[in-house]
Amino acid sequence: MQSGDALRPLARRDGDPIFEEAWQAQALGMADTLVKAGAFSAGDWAAALGEAVRVEDDTTAGYYRAVLRALEGLLDGGGAVPAPELQARRDAWARAYEKTPHGEPVELEKAE
Amino acid sequence: MEPSYDSDKVAEIHRHLHSHLPPEPALRVKALESLLVEKGLVDPVALDTWIEAYTEEIGPKRGAMVVARAWTDDGFRARLLADAGAAVAEMGFAGQASGHLKAVENTDTIHNLVVCTLCSCYPFAILGMAPAWYKANEYRARSVRDPREVLAEFGVTVAPDAAVQVWDSTAELRYMVIPQRPAGTEGLDEAALAALVTRNSMIGTDDLKGFDPKGAA
């Protein structure tokens, strides 16, 4: 496993955009900042990501789905963000998006 | 009996008309980010800094090349304005984020400004990562309400008799601005022109008036 390069694996596709969507950069950015802050170790991160990557297709989108799954798994396992809490927050954001009229910024408060 | 439009029905109609729920992973990332920030596990400034750093790496270079081509090739410019997705594909920039791309052109009489009030829609494949301010509530709200004031804060003064057109991106349609070619660039080739096109100029918050032809010659 190329764990040393686990946070910048797509740089080898030179000329291609590293990210296709903002959420991909945000997911990787969160993983990197959490490793730097010591929330989990670089080794744990690489292991979780390596496992998640194996079951996704080898596309940019597949890779970042794996990043997100690995991140969610580590945070759930360590108790920092339990899965039910994440699901509840995801649902709250979905409601906020649905209730916000077009032309207004979406804010979480609108759902609660 | 009179039809009754309670709030649920109105909300449902609204969903059909306007709502563009972000894709599932984007929603989960949003949820995760907001929780991690609340819990103090992620510093939002550090996260923005991280993403900004990558902005340079994936950069707006593709968009700048598209603009430079449009400035130097009228045929390409016409194709770009007619069907931006197909035109950027000509340059080898096909990608899922550029399929529904619309190019809008600044002229002496119209200045275009792009915002995404609802989602974080942005043509990533062409312009790289959106700047942090583009995602800010303040920009999303004020660019619609008072675009001239927002532009002034970015140092862009639009003549009183020129119109400001604000384009609100959606999941289905994303915009890039073709800025006006700065004066004094007649002698520059396409590559040199691309080098002076800024990311913000392709969002509308830079008019490239800061370009100094003497410095580039």
Short mmCIF file of N, CA and C in Angstrom, two decimals, chain A residues 7-8 11 15-30 32-34 36-37 39 61 65 68 71-72 75 79-83 85-87 89-90 93-108, chain B residues 11 14-15 18-36 38-39 41-43 46-47 50-51 54 57-58 62 96-97 117-120 122 124-125 129-130 135-138 140-141 144 168-170 174:
data_model
loop_
_atom_site.label_atom_id
_atom_site.label_comp_id
_atom_site.label_asym_id
_atom_site.label_seq_id
_atom_site.Cartn_x
_atom_site.Cartn_y
_atom_site.Cartn_z
N LEU A 7 -2.49 10.68 1.09
CA LEU A 7 -3.30 11.90 1.06
C LEU A 7 -3.21 12.63 -0.28
N ARG A 8 -2.32 12.20 -1.16
CA ARG A 8 -2.21 12.87 -2.45
C ARG A 8 -2.07 11.85 -3.57
N ALA A 11 -2.24 12.82 -7.62
CA ALA A 11 -1.33 13.78 -8.23
C ALA A 11 -0.58 13.16 -9.40
N GLY A 15 -2.03 16.71 -14.87
CA GLY A 15 -2.86 17.44 -15.81
C GLY A 15 -4.35 17.26 -15.56
N ASP A 16 -4.71 16.12 -14.95
CA ASP A 16 -6.11 15.93 -14.59
C ASP A 16 -6.43 16.76 -13.36
N PRO A 17 -7.64 17.22 -13.24
CA PRO A 17 -7.97 17.89 -11.98
C PRO A 17 -7.95 16.88 -10.85
N ILE A 18 -7.37 17.26 -9.73
CA ILE A 18 -7.28 16.34 -8.59
C ILE A 18 -8.67 16.13 -7.99
N PHE A 19 -9.46 17.17 -8.04
CA PHE A 19 -10.81 17.06 -7.50
C PHE A 19 -11.81 17.38 -8.59
N GLU A 20 -12.89 16.63 -8.59
CA GLU A 20 -13.97 16.92 -9.54
C GLU A 20 -15.05 17.78 -8.89
N GLU A 21 -15.14 17.66 -7.60
CA GLU A 21 -16.20 18.38 -6.87
C GLU A 21 -15.61 18.91 -5.57
N ALA A 22 -16.24 19.94 -5.03
CA ALA A 22 -15.72 20.55 -3.80
C ALA A 22 -15.71 19.57 -2.63
N TRP A 23 -16.75 18.72 -2.57
CA TRP A 23 -16.82 17.83 -1.40
C TRP A 23 -15.60 16.91 -1.34
N GLN A 24 -15.04 16.60 -2.50
CA GLN A 24 -13.88 15.71 -2.51
C GLN A 24 -12.69 16.38 -1.83
N ALA A 25 -12.48 17.65 -2.14
CA ALA A 25 -11.39 18.39 -1.50
C ALA A 25 -11.66 18.55 -0.01
N GLN A 26 -12.91 18.82 0.32
CA GLN A 26 -13.24 19.01 1.74
C GLN A 26 -13.03 17.73 2.53
N ALA A 27 -13.41 16.59 1.94
CA ALA A 27 -13.24 15.31 2.63
C ALA A 27 -11.76 15.03 2.87
N LEU A 28 -10.95 15.21 1.83
CA LEU A 28 -9.52 14.95 1.98
C LEU A 28 -8.87 15.97 2.92
N GLY A 29 -9.32 17.20 2.82
CA GLY A 29 -8.80 18.26 3.70
C GLY A 29 -9.10 17.97 5.16
N MET A 30 -10.31 17.47 5.43
CA MET A 30 -10.67 17.12 6.82
C MET A 30 -9.79 15.98 7.31
N ASP A 32 -6.82 15.15 6.33
CA ASP A 32 -5.45 15.63 6.53
C ASP A 32 -5.33 16.47 7.80
N THR A 33 -6.29 17.37 8.01
CA THR A 33 -6.22 18.22 9.21
C THR A 33 -6.42 17.38 10.47
N LEU A 34 -7.25 16.32 10.39
CA LEU A 34 -7.46 15.47 11.57
C LEU A 34 -6.20 14.67 11.90
N LYS A 36 -3.14 15.66 11.19
CA LYS A 36 -2.18 16.63 11.74
C LYS A 36 -2.53 17.02 13.17
N ALA A 37 -3.83 17.04 13.49
CA ALA A 37 -4.26 17.42 14.84
C ALA A 37 -4.17 16.24 15.80
N ALA A 39 -6.06 13.48 15.78
CA ALA A 39 -7.33 12.80 16.04
C ALA A 39 -7.21 11.31 15.72
N ALA A 61 -14.02 9.67 -8.61
CA ALA A 61 -15.20 9.66 -7.75
C ALA A 61 -15.16 8.49 -6.78
N ARG A 65 -15.16 8.56 -2.69
CA ARG A 65 -16.17 7.85 -1.90
C ARG A 65 -15.46 7.03 -0.81
N LEU A 68 -14.26 9.29 2.00
CA LEU A 68 -15.36 9.65 2.91
C LEU A 68 -15.73 8.47 3.81
N LEU A 71 -13.08 8.00 6.45
CA LEU A 71 -13.18 9.08 7.43
C LEU A 71 -14.35 8.84 8.38
N GLU A 72 -15.50 8.51 7.82
CA GLU A 72 -16.67 8.24 8.65
C GLU A 72 -16.41 7.06 9.57
N LEU A 75 -14.03 7.98 12.50
CA LEU A 75 -14.65 8.89 13.47
C LEU A 75 -15.75 8.18 14.25
N GLY A 79 -15.43 7.08 18.31
CA GLY A 79 -16.44 7.72 19.15
C GLY A 79 -16.56 9.23 18.97
N ALA A 80 -15.71 9.81 18.10
CA ALA A 80 -15.74 11.26 17.93
C ALA A 80 -17.05 11.71 17.26
N VAL A 81 -17.43 11.00 16.21
CA VAL A 81 -18.70 11.29 15.54
C VAL A 81 -19.43 9.96 15.29
N PRO A 82 -20.28 9.57 16.25
CA PRO A 82 -21.02 8.31 16.06
C PRO A 82 -21.91 8.37 14.81
N ALA A 83 -22.04 7.23 14.14
CA ALA A 83 -22.79 7.17 12.89
C ALA A 83 -24.21 7.75 13.00
N GLU A 85 -25.33 10.09 14.90
CA GLU A 85 -25.25 11.55 14.99
C GLU A 85 -24.99 12.15 13.61
N LEU A 86 -24.12 11.50 12.86
CA LEU A 86 -23.82 11.98 11.51
C LEU A 86 -25.06 11.89 10.62
N GLN A 87 -25.78 10.79 10.74
CA GLN A 87 -26.98 10.61 9.92
C GLN A 87 -28.02 11.69 10.25
N ARG A 89 -27.47 14.66 11.40
CA ARG A 89 -27.02 15.95 10.89
C ARG A 89 -27.17 16.02 9.36
N ARG A 90 -26.90 14.90 8.71
CA ARG A 90 -27.09 14.82 7.26
C ARG A 90 -28.56 15.11 6.90
N TRP A 93 -29.36 18.81 7.25
CA TRP A 93 -28.88 19.60 6.11
C TRP A 93 -29.79 19.40 4.89
N ALA A 94 -30.23 18.16 4.70
CA ALA A 94 -31.12 17.89 3.56
C ALA A 94 -32.40 18.71 3.70
N ARG A 95 -32.94 18.76 4.92
CA ARG A 95 -34.15 19.56 5.14
C ARG A 95 -33.87 21.05 4.91
N ALA A 96 -32.71 21.49 5.34
CA ALA A 96 -32.35 22.91 5.16
C ALA A 96 -32.29 23.25 3.67
N TYR A 97 -31.70 22.36 2.88
CA TYR A 97 -31.62 22.61 1.43
C TYR A 97 -33.01 22.65 0.81
N GLU A 98 -33.86 21.74 1.26
CA GLU A 98 -35.19 21.67 0.67
C GLU A 98 -36.06 22.86 1.04
N LYS A 99 -35.84 23.40 2.22
CA LYS A 99 -36.71 24.48 2.69
C LYS A 99 -36.23 25.86 2.29
N THR A 100 -34.98 25.96 1.85
CA THR A 100 -34.44 27.28 1.56
C THR A 100 -34.86 27.72 0.17
N PRO A 101 -35.53 28.86 0.07
CA PRO A 101 -35.92 29.35 -1.26
C PRO A 101 -34.69 29.63 -2.10
N HIS A 102 -34.82 29.40 -3.40
CA HIS A 102 -33.71 29.67 -4.29
C HIS A 102 -33.36 31.15 -4.21
N GLY A 103 -32.09 31.45 -4.15
CA GLY A 103 -31.67 32.84 -4.04
C GLY A 103 -31.27 33.22 -2.62
N GLU A 104 -31.43 32.26 -1.69
CA GLU A 104 -30.99 32.52 -0.33
C GLU A 104 -29.94 31.50 0.07
N PRO A 105 -28.95 31.91 0.85
CA PRO A 105 -27.96 30.93 1.28
C PRO A 105 -28.58 29.88 2.20
N VAL A 106 -28.14 28.65 2.04
CA VAL A 106 -28.66 27.58 2.90
C VAL A 106 -27.96 27.62 4.24
N GLU A 107 -28.76 27.68 5.30
CA GLU A 107 -28.19 27.65 6.64
C GLU A 107 -28.89 26.58 7.44
N LEU A 108 -28.13 25.94 8.28
CA LEU A 108 -28.66 24.81 9.04
C LEU A 108 -29.83 25.22 9.92
N ALA B 11 -44.07 23.74 0.41
CA ALA B 11 -42.68 23.26 0.47
C ALA B 11 -42.45 22.21 -0.62
N HIS B 14 -42.26 23.79 -3.98
CA HIS B 14 -40.99 24.48 -4.04
C HIS B 14 -39.85 23.51 -4.35
N ARG B 15 -39.91 22.35 -3.71
CA ARG B 15 -38.88 21.33 -3.95
C ARG B 15 -38.81 21.00 -5.43
N HIS B 18 -37.46 24.31 -7.46
CA HIS B 18 -36.19 25.00 -7.25
C HIS B 18 -35.10 24.18 -6.57
N SER B 19 -35.50 23.16 -5.83
CA SER B 19 -34.49 22.56 -4.96
C SER B 19 -33.50 21.73 -5.75
N HIS B 20 -32.27 21.92 -5.44
CA HIS B 20 -31.21 21.08 -6.01
C HIS B 20 -30.45 20.50 -4.85
N LEU B 21 -30.96 19.42 -4.32
CA LEU B 21 -30.29 18.78 -3.20
C LEU B 21 -28.92 18.32 -3.68
N PRO B 22 -27.88 18.67 -2.93
CA PRO B 22 -26.54 18.25 -3.35
C PRO B 22 -26.46 16.72 -3.41
N PRO B 23 -25.49 16.21 -4.16
CA PRO B 23 -25.31 14.76 -4.19
C PRO B 23 -25.04 14.22 -2.78
N GLU B 24 -25.37 12.95 -2.57
CA GLU B 24 -25.27 12.35 -1.24
C GLU B 24 -23.90 12.55 -0.57
N PRO B 25 -22.80 12.27 -1.28
CA PRO B 25 -21.52 12.46 -0.58
C PRO B 25 -21.29 13.91 -0.15
N ALA B 26 -21.74 14.86 -0.96
CA ALA B 26 -21.57 16.27 -0.61
C ALA B 26 -22.35 16.60 0.65
N LEU B 27 -23.54 16.00 0.75
CA LEU B 27 -24.38 16.22 1.93
C LEU B 27 -23.71 15.63 3.18
N ARG B 28 -23.13 14.44 3.03
CA ARG B 28 -22.47 13.79 4.17
C ARG B 28 -21.23 14.58 4.59
N VAL B 29 -20.50 15.09 3.61
CA VAL B 29 -19.31 15.88 3.93
C VAL B 29 -19.71 17.15 4.67
N LYS B 30 -20.77 17.77 4.20
CA LYS B 30 -21.28 18.98 4.85
C LYS B 30 -21.65 18.67 6.30
N ALA B 31 -22.33 17.54 6.50
CA ALA B 31 -22.75 17.14 7.85
C ALA B 31 -21.52 16.89 8.73
N LEU B 32 -20.57 16.14 8.17
CA LEU B 32 -19.35 15.81 8.92
C LEU B 32 -18.58 17.07 9.28
N GLU B 33 -18.43 17.95 8.31
CA GLU B 33 -17.67 19.17 8.54
C GLU B 33 -18.31 20.01 9.64
N SER B 34 -19.63 20.18 9.57
CA SER B 34 -20.28 21.04 10.57
C SER B 34 -20.15 20.43 11.97
N LEU B 35 -20.23 19.09 12.07
CA LEU B 35 -20.08 18.44 13.37
C LEU B 35 -18.65 18.56 13.90
N LEU B 36 -17.68 18.33 13.02
CA LEU B 36 -16.28 18.38 13.45
C LEU B 36 -15.87 19.78 13.90
N GLU B 38 -18.02 22.06 15.11
CA GLU B 38 -18.69 22.28 16.41
C GLU B 38 -17.97 21.63 17.56
N LYS B 39 -17.45 20.42 17.31
CA LYS B 39 -16.77 19.67 18.37
C LYS B 39 -15.34 20.15 18.59
N LEU B 41 -12.89 19.68 16.60
CA LEU B 41 -11.90 18.73 16.07
C LEU B 41 -11.26 19.22 14.78
N VAL B 42 -11.98 20.10 14.09
CA VAL B 42 -11.42 20.68 12.86
C VAL B 42 -11.54 22.19 12.95
N ASP B 43 -10.44 22.85 12.67
CA ASP B 43 -10.43 24.31 12.65
C ASP B 43 -10.82 24.76 11.24
N ALA B 46 -8.10 26.38 9.24
CA ALA B 46 -7.07 25.44 8.76
C ALA B 46 -7.58 24.68 7.54
N LEU B 47 -8.85 24.31 7.58
CA LEU B 47 -9.43 23.56 6.47
C LEU B 47 -9.48 24.43 5.20
N TRP B 50 -6.02 24.75 3.80
CA TRP B 50 -5.65 23.51 3.10
C TRP B 50 -6.24 23.52 1.69
N ILE B 51 -7.51 23.85 1.60
CA ILE B 51 -8.18 23.82 0.29
C ILE B 51 -7.64 24.91 -0.62
N TYR B 54 -4.56 23.89 -2.40
CA TYR B 54 -4.79 23.05 -3.57
C TYR B 54 -5.36 23.83 -4.73
N GLU B 57 -2.74 24.29 -7.08
CA GLU B 57 -2.28 23.08 -7.74
C GLU B 57 -3.21 22.67 -8.89
N ILE B 58 -4.49 22.68 -8.64
CA ILE B 58 -5.39 22.29 -9.72
C ILE B 58 -5.78 23.52 -10.52
N ARG B 62 -6.88 25.83 -16.68
CA ARG B 62 -7.66 25.40 -17.84
C ARG B 62 -8.59 26.51 -18.29
N GLN B 96 -16.79 15.59 -16.15
CA GLN B 96 -18.19 15.60 -15.72
C GLN B 96 -18.62 16.98 -15.22
N ALA B 97 -17.66 17.74 -14.72
CA ALA B 97 -18.05 19.03 -14.18
C ALA B 97 -18.13 20.12 -15.26
N THR B 117 -26.12 30.54 -5.09
CA THR B 117 -26.78 30.92 -3.84
C THR B 117 -27.19 29.70 -3.03
N LEU B 118 -27.42 28.59 -3.69
CA LEU B 118 -28.02 27.47 -2.99
C LEU B 118 -27.04 26.34 -2.73
N CYS B 119 -26.41 25.88 -3.78
CA CYS B 119 -25.46 24.78 -3.63
C CYS B 119 -24.06 25.39 -3.70
N SER B 120 -23.05 24.54 -3.82
CA SER B 120 -21.71 25.10 -4.01
C SER B 120 -21.28 24.83 -5.45
N TYR B 122 -19.94 25.02 -9.11
CA TYR B 122 -18.78 25.74 -9.62
C TYR B 122 -18.13 24.82 -10.65
N PHE B 124 -15.55 23.07 -11.49
CA PHE B 124 -14.25 22.66 -10.94
C PHE B 124 -13.27 22.20 -12.00
N ALA B 125 -13.77 21.45 -12.98
CA ALA B 125 -12.86 20.89 -13.98
C ALA B 125 -12.16 21.97 -14.77
N MET B 129 -10.59 24.67 -7.70
CA MET B 129 -11.42 24.81 -6.51
C MET B 129 -12.01 26.21 -6.42
N ALA B 130 -13.23 26.25 -5.94
CA ALA B 130 -13.84 27.56 -5.70
C ALA B 130 -13.12 28.23 -4.54
N LYS B 135 -17.96 30.46 -1.29
CA LYS B 135 -18.86 29.60 -0.54
C LYS B 135 -19.47 30.31 0.66
N ALA B 136 -18.96 31.49 0.96
CA ALA B 136 -19.43 32.20 2.16
C ALA B 136 -20.88 32.65 2.01
N ASN B 137 -21.62 32.54 3.09
CA ASN B 137 -23.01 33.02 3.09
C ASN B 137 -23.09 34.47 2.64
N GLU B 138 -22.13 35.25 3.09
CA GLU B 138 -22.16 36.68 2.81
C GLU B 138 -22.11 36.94 1.30
N ARG B 140 -22.85 34.78 -1.09
CA ARG B 140 -24.01 34.18 -1.75
C ARG B 140 -25.25 35.08 -1.62
N ALA B 141 -25.36 35.73 -0.48
CA ALA B 141 -26.54 36.60 -0.29
C ALA B 141 -26.34 37.96 -0.95
N VAL B 144 -26.28 38.77 -4.95
CA VAL B 144 -27.58 38.85 -5.61
C VAL B 144 -28.26 40.18 -5.28
N ASP B 168 -26.88 32.75 -11.36
CA ASP B 168 -26.97 31.87 -10.19
C ASP B 168 -26.80 30.42 -10.64
N SER B 169 -25.68 29.84 -10.30
CA SER B 169 -25.37 28.47 -10.72
C SER B 169 -26.31 27.47 -10.07
N THR B 170 -26.54 26.39 -10.76
CA THR B 170 -27.30 25.28 -10.20
C THR B 170 -26.50 24.00 -10.45
N ARG B 174 -23.52 25.45 -14.80
CA ARG B 174 -22.49 26.23 -14.12
C ARG B 174 -21.91 27.22 -15.11
#
